[in-house]
Tab-separated table of C-alpha atoms in Angstrom:
chain	number	residue	atom	x	y	z
A	1	MET	CA	17.102	14.706	-16.782
A	2	LYS	CA	16.623	16.770	-13.621
A	3	ILE	CA	18.785	15.284	-10.864
A	4	GLY	CA	19.437	15.932	-7.200
A	5	VAL	CA	20.438	14.241	-3.946
A	6	HIS	CA	19.021	13.366	-0.549
A	7	VAL	CA	19.790	16.283	1.787
A	8	SER	CA	19.934	16.367	5.580
A	9	ILE	CA	17.474	18.564	7.493
A	10	ALA	CA	19.936	18.994	10.371
A	11	ASN	CA	20.159	22.703	9.534
A	12	GLY	CA	16.396	23.059	9.222
A	13	LEU	CA	13.993	22.574	6.344
A	14	ALA	CA	14.868	25.823	4.597
A	15	GLY	CA	18.530	25.011	5.174
A	16	ALA	CA	18.092	21.767	3.246
A	17	ALA	CA	16.874	23.691	0.211
A	18	LYS	CA	19.860	26.031	0.462
A	19	THR	CA	22.234	23.067	0.662
A	20	ALA	CA	20.696	21.434	-2.398
A	21	LYS	CA	21.098	24.627	-4.388
A	22	SER	CA	24.694	25.128	-3.225
A	23	ILE	CA	25.876	21.736	-4.493
A	24	GLY	CA	24.241	22.112	-7.886
A	25	CYS	CA	21.050	20.097	-7.570
A	26	ASP	CA	18.011	20.560	-9.796
A	27	GLY	CA	15.829	19.090	-7.033
A	28	PHE	CA	16.319	17.184	-3.794
A	29	GLN	CA	14.902	14.731	-1.276
A	30	ILE	CA	14.490	15.020	2.509
A	31	PHE	CA	12.962	13.228	5.470
A	32	ALA	CA	10.124	15.067	7.185
A	33	GLY	CA	11.420	14.080	10.627
A	34	ASN	CA	13.795	11.713	12.406
A	35	PRO	CA	14.268	8.794	9.963
A	36	ARG	CA	15.127	6.340	12.747
A	37	GLY	CA	12.511	7.275	15.332
A	38	TRP	CA	8.738	7.327	15.738
A	39	ALA	CA	8.453	10.702	17.485
A	40	ARG	CA	8.027	13.841	15.410
A	41	LYS	CA	9.044	17.298	16.564
A	42	PRO	CA	6.325	19.855	15.747
A	43	ILE	CA	6.915	22.123	12.763
A	44	ALA	CA	5.532	25.640	13.105
A	45	ASP	CA	3.579	27.219	10.276
A	46	ALA	CA	6.523	29.567	9.759
A	47	GLY	CA	8.800	26.568	9.218
A	48	PHE	CA	6.638	25.249	6.401
A	49	ALA	CA	6.349	28.730	4.894
A	50	SER	CA	10.095	29.420	4.988
A	51	PHE	CA	10.778	26.105	3.285
A	52	ARG	CA	8.328	26.838	0.497
A	53	THR	CA	9.786	30.316	0.053
A	54	GLU	CA	13.376	29.083	-0.072
A	55	ARG	CA	12.500	26.277	-2.466
A	56	GLU	CA	10.759	28.727	-4.802
A	57	ARG	CA	13.611	31.218	-4.582
A	58	ALA	CA	16.133	28.510	-5.450
A	59	GLU	CA	13.951	27.237	-8.333
A	60	LEU	CA	14.357	23.600	-7.271
A	61	TRP	CA	12.348	20.725	-8.781
A	62	PRO	CA	11.368	18.184	-7.756
A	63	VAL	CA	11.085	18.181	-4.001
A	64	VAL	CA	10.697	14.632	-2.682
A	65	VAL	CA	9.893	13.645	0.894
A	66	HIS	CA	10.843	10.124	1.991
A	67	LEU	CA	9.034	8.224	4.744
A	68	SER	CA	11.232	7.250	7.697
A	69	TYR	CA	12.716	3.769	8.036
A	70	LEU	CA	10.683	2.270	10.892
A	71	PRO	CA	7.148	1.979	9.431
A	72	ASN	CA	6.187	-1.390	7.972
A	73	LEU	CA	2.843	-1.179	6.216
A	74	ALA	CA	2.906	-4.867	5.281
A	75	SER	CA	3.305	-6.072	8.862
A	76	SER	CA	0.893	-8.569	10.400
A	77	ASP	CA	1.786	-7.186	13.847
A	78	GLN	CA	-1.269	-5.016	14.443
A	79	GLU	CA	0.460	-2.615	16.847
A	80	LEU	CA	3.346	-2.020	14.448
A	81	TYR	CA	0.933	-1.715	11.535
A	82	GLU	CA	-1.171	0.935	13.273
A	83	LYS	CA	1.923	2.930	14.259
A	84	SER	CA	3.128	2.684	10.672
A	85	VAL	CA	-0.149	4.003	9.274
A	86	LEU	CA	-0.138	6.932	11.716
A	87	THR	CA	3.436	7.831	10.728
A	88	LEU	CA	2.536	7.598	7.053
A	89	VAL	CA	-0.386	9.963	7.652
A	90	GLU	CA	1.751	12.453	9.569
A	91	ASP	CA	4.664	12.487	7.132
A	92	PHE	CA	2.417	12.613	4.076
A	93	GLU	CA	0.546	15.550	5.594
A	94	ARG	CA	3.874	17.277	6.219
A	95	ALA	CA	4.929	16.639	2.631
A	96	ASN	CA	1.774	18.327	1.364
A	97	ARG	CA	2.256	21.304	3.689
A	98	LEU	CA	5.834	21.630	2.462
A	99	GLY	CA	4.571	21.720	-1.109
A	100	ALA	CA	6.527	18.594	-2.006
A	101	ASP	CA	5.983	17.181	-5.468
A	102	PHE	CA	6.371	13.553	-4.424
A	103	PHE	CA	6.296	11.396	-1.299
A	104	VAL	CA	8.172	8.060	-1.391
A	105	PHE	CA	7.790	5.068	0.913
A	106	HIS	CA	8.989	1.466	1.118
A	107	PRO	CA	5.979	-0.880	1.047
A	108	GLY	CA	7.420	-3.065	3.819
A	109	LYS	CA	8.033	-6.735	4.538
A	110	THR	CA	5.926	-9.727	5.558
A	111	LYS	CA	5.866	-13.528	5.661
A	112	ALA	CA	2.518	-13.577	3.836
A	113	VAL	CA	2.738	-11.602	0.602
A	114	ASP	CA	-0.971	-11.503	-0.251
A	115	ASP	CA	-1.884	-10.291	3.228
A	116	GLY	CA	0.944	-7.767	3.095
A	117	LEU	CA	-0.274	-6.380	-0.209
A	118	ARG	CA	-3.777	-6.091	1.228
A	119	ARG	CA	-2.548	-4.228	4.289
A	120	ILE	CA	-0.450	-1.810	2.244
A	121	SER	CA	-3.370	-1.037	-0.066
A	122	LEU	CA	-5.705	-0.503	2.884
A	123	ALA	CA	-3.234	1.900	4.495
A	124	VAL	CA	-2.651	3.898	1.321
A	125	ASN	CA	-6.366	4.282	0.642
A	126	GLN	CA	-6.943	5.420	4.224
A	127	VAL	CA	-4.178	7.993	3.966
A	128	LEU	CA	-5.364	9.378	0.644
A	129	GLU	CA	-8.897	9.680	2.010
A	130	ARG	CA	-7.664	11.579	5.066
A	131	ILE	CA	-4.987	13.833	3.544
A	132	SER	CA	-5.683	16.158	0.638
A	133	GLY	CA	-3.107	18.001	-1.403
A	134	LYS	CA	-1.077	17.871	-4.600
A	135	THR	CA	1.799	15.692	-3.386
A	136	VAL	CA	1.868	12.407	-5.317
A	137	LEU	CA	2.411	9.282	-3.184
A	138	LEU	CA	4.940	6.858	-4.659
A	139	PHE	CA	5.475	3.161	-3.955
A	140	GLU	CA	9.190	2.324	-4.099
A	141	ASN	CA	10.426	-1.002	-5.446
A	142	GLN	CA	12.512	-3.042	-2.999
A	143	ALA	CA	15.425	-5.454	-3.286
A	144	GLY	CA	13.285	-8.446	-2.306
A	145	ALA	CA	15.294	-9.507	0.743
A	146	GLY	CA	13.756	-11.052	3.843
A	147	GLY	CA	10.128	-10.972	2.821
A	148	GLU	CA	10.202	-7.475	1.296
A	149	VAL	CA	7.104	-6.725	-0.758
A	150	ALA	CA	7.378	-5.083	-4.195
A	151	GLY	CA	10.673	-6.585	-5.227
A	152	SER	CA	8.965	-7.187	-8.559
A	153	LEU	CA	7.149	-4.867	-10.926
A	154	LYS	CA	4.259	-7.340	-10.868
A	155	GLU	CA	3.727	-6.713	-7.141
A	156	LEU	CA	4.076	-2.966	-7.639
A	157	GLY	CA	1.385	-3.226	-10.288
A	158	GLN	CA	-0.872	-5.100	-7.878
A	159	LEU	CA	-0.508	-2.281	-5.355
A	160	VAL	CA	-1.204	0.480	-7.852
A	161	ALA	CA	-4.256	-1.379	-9.185
A	162	THR	CA	-5.947	-1.399	-5.764
A	163	VAL	CA	-5.661	2.335	-5.083
A	164	LYS	CA	-8.970	4.220	-5.121
A	165	PHE	CA	-7.305	7.416	-6.308
A	166	PRO	CA	-4.890	6.310	-9.069
A	167	GLU	CA	-4.236	9.894	-10.157
A	168	ARG	CA	-2.598	10.540	-6.765
A	169	VAL	CA	-0.086	7.673	-6.806
A	170	GLY	CA	2.838	6.362	-8.813
A	171	ILE	CA	6.117	4.504	-8.389
A	172	CYS	CA	9.665	5.470	-7.545
A	173	PHE	CA	12.092	3.137	-9.306
A	174	ASP	CA	15.301	2.530	-7.364
A	175	THR	CA	18.024	1.245	-9.699
A	176	CYS	CA	20.017	-0.477	-6.945
A	177	HIS	CA	16.936	-2.234	-5.572
A	178	ALA	CA	15.843	-3.322	-9.041
A	179	PHE	CA	19.264	-4.731	-9.942
A	180	ALA	CA	19.492	-6.554	-6.613
A	181	ALA	CA	16.006	-7.971	-7.246
A	182	GLY	CA	17.115	-9.409	-10.604
A	183	TYR	CA	16.468	-6.684	-13.207
A	184	ASP	CA	19.559	-6.406	-15.398
A	185	LEU	CA	20.104	-2.680	-15.898
A	186	ARG	CA	23.664	-2.933	-17.222
A	187	SER	CA	22.747	-2.662	-20.895
A	188	GLU	CA	20.184	-1.333	-23.344
A	189	SER	CA	18.718	-4.803	-23.853
A	190	GLY	CA	18.316	-5.300	-20.109
A	191	TRP	CA	16.623	-1.942	-19.723
A	192	LYS	CA	14.251	-2.689	-22.599
A	193	LYS	CA	13.190	-5.977	-20.984
A	194	THR	CA	12.587	-4.129	-17.720
A	195	LEU	CA	10.497	-1.494	-19.500
A	196	GLN	CA	8.449	-4.207	-21.184
A	197	GLU	CA	7.651	-5.636	-17.760
A	198	LEU	CA	6.848	-2.144	-16.475
A	199	ASP	CA	4.387	-1.676	-19.333
A	200	GLN	CA	2.868	-5.109	-18.744
A	201	TYR	CA	2.311	-4.904	-14.986
A	202	VAL	CA	2.213	-1.217	-14.013
A	203	GLY	CA	2.034	1.162	-16.963
A	204	ARG	CA	4.876	3.581	-17.523
A	205	ASN	CA	2.575	6.540	-16.894
A	206	PHE	CA	2.846	5.625	-13.187
A	207	LEU	CA	6.652	5.928	-13.221
A	208	LYS	CA	7.370	9.345	-11.690
A	209	VAL	CA	10.837	9.404	-10.075
A	210	PHE	CA	14.099	7.445	-10.053
A	211	HIS	CA	16.368	6.747	-7.132
A	212	LEU	CA	19.706	6.730	-8.921
A	213	ASN	CA	22.060	4.331	-7.139
A	214	ASP	CA	24.655	1.884	-8.358
A	215	CYS	CA	24.642	-1.487	-6.609
A	216	LYS	CA	27.400	-3.205	-4.601
A	217	GLY	CA	25.719	-6.599	-4.837
A	218	GLU	CA	25.524	-8.959	-7.788
A	219	LEU	CA	22.491	-9.205	-10.060
A	220	GLY	CA	19.656	-10.899	-8.160
A	221	SER	CA	21.598	-10.922	-4.865
A	222	HIS	CA	18.794	-9.093	-2.984
A	223	LEU	CA	21.598	-7.056	-1.371
A	224	ASP	CA	20.447	-3.477	-0.815
A	225	ARG	CA	23.816	-1.728	-0.737
A	226	HIS	CA	24.081	1.525	-2.657
A	227	GLN	CA	27.281	2.447	-4.494
A	228	HIS	CA	28.651	5.501	-6.311
A	229	ILE	CA	27.531	5.824	-9.934
A	230	GLY	CA	29.763	3.718	-12.162
A	231	GLU	CA	31.544	2.022	-9.252
A	232	GLY	CA	29.026	-0.768	-8.692
A	233	GLN	CA	27.690	-3.740	-10.627
A	234	ILE	CA	25.348	-1.701	-12.852
A	235	GLY	CA	28.156	0.436	-14.225
A	236	LEU	CA	28.304	3.553	-16.356
A	237	GLU	CA	26.692	2.085	-19.470
A	238	GLY	CA	23.501	1.234	-17.642
A	239	PHE	CA	23.168	4.781	-16.372
A	240	ARG	CA	24.173	6.206	-19.758
A	241	PHE	CA	21.141	4.502	-21.294
A	242	LEU	CA	18.854	5.711	-18.502
A	243	VAL	CA	19.774	9.400	-18.690
A	244	ASN	CA	19.478	9.491	-22.499
A	245	GLU	CA	16.492	7.252	-23.277
A	246	PRO	CA	13.759	9.611	-24.596
A	247	PHE	CA	11.021	8.685	-22.124
A	248	LEU	CA	13.120	7.932	-19.048
A	249	SER	CA	15.286	11.030	-19.346
A	250	LYS	CA	12.229	13.260	-18.972
A	251	LEU	CA	11.738	11.960	-15.426
A	252	PRO	CA	13.662	13.302	-12.414
A	253	GLY	CA	16.195	11.332	-10.415
A	254	ILE	CA	17.422	11.500	-6.824
A	255	LEU	CA	20.821	10.172	-5.806
A	256	GLU	CA	21.063	8.192	-2.567
A	257	THR	CA	24.701	7.234	-3.055
A	258	PRO	CA	27.136	6.949	-0.109
A	259	GLN	CA	28.172	10.205	1.548
A	260	ILE	CA	31.494	9.354	3.138
A	261	ALA	CA	33.830	12.106	1.977
A	262	ASP	CA	33.142	15.766	1.317
A	263	GLY	CA	32.235	16.185	-2.300
A	264	ASP	CA	30.741	12.724	-2.822
A	265	ASP	CA	27.373	14.167	-3.862
A	266	ARG	CA	28.982	16.618	-6.264
A	267	LYS	CA	31.069	13.782	-7.729
A	268	ASN	CA	28.032	11.609	-8.428
A	269	LEU	CA	26.041	14.506	-9.869
A	270	ALA	CA	28.956	15.316	-12.169
A	271	THR	CA	29.304	11.673	-13.237
A	272	LEU	CA	25.662	11.441	-14.237
A	273	ARG	CA	25.730	14.753	-16.101
A	274	SER	CA	28.838	13.657	-17.997
A	275	LEU	CA	26.791	10.750	-19.389
A	276	MET	CA	24.041	12.989	-20.735
A	277	LYS	CA	24.276	13.627	-24.458
A	278	GLY	CA	24.018	17.283	-25.377
């Protein structure tokens, strides 16, 4: 399995690629702008070009761009919804110009699930019609707290089924979110039940990337709190199955584990690699 971490762009886009390489990543994830703000600083053509050059030089795969935190594409607040769609367009366009392999976003939250699903689908179809490129857009599963959409694979499947360009979309499966939503990933049997549901509602061909995070909360707690690999409620055996299962291990994974002390990312990368047979 190819694995990497989420990297800051504080030192520039090309600097993020250099950082990922320096800590031993196969690939990495970034934000395309301020993750906690609506405004986007312009990126010059040279900035996109230098990123692509540095990424190629470092031989990193995959490159994943994550949408910022503020957009809510399931919102019934029309002003917020329109701002969210515009940000999705801008960041997805940036991801394509960066040459990113995947673009991940949280579907959002709402009090009316059916209306939220409709709004998300409408937004995604609009974006795919407006923005061309090879970057694959990925729906991310959520923990299911506070009206979050896509806490279940069934709802993810409903979203994928309404996309006009299915070849351009997929899902990013976050292990912490899934466990918090009630999917027991601690054992082989739990994983197999989850994969059966994936096959039933989505189709495993749409599974493209993992977010590899242990979970602080209990099974089904809906608590989205990431933990270091093996130090949360999922535990080492759950991740051992994931990184060695024939189909799943062919897919890439991005760590979003806590970064509190220097070396935390290296520690989690090393833990995962120690679980890989061969």
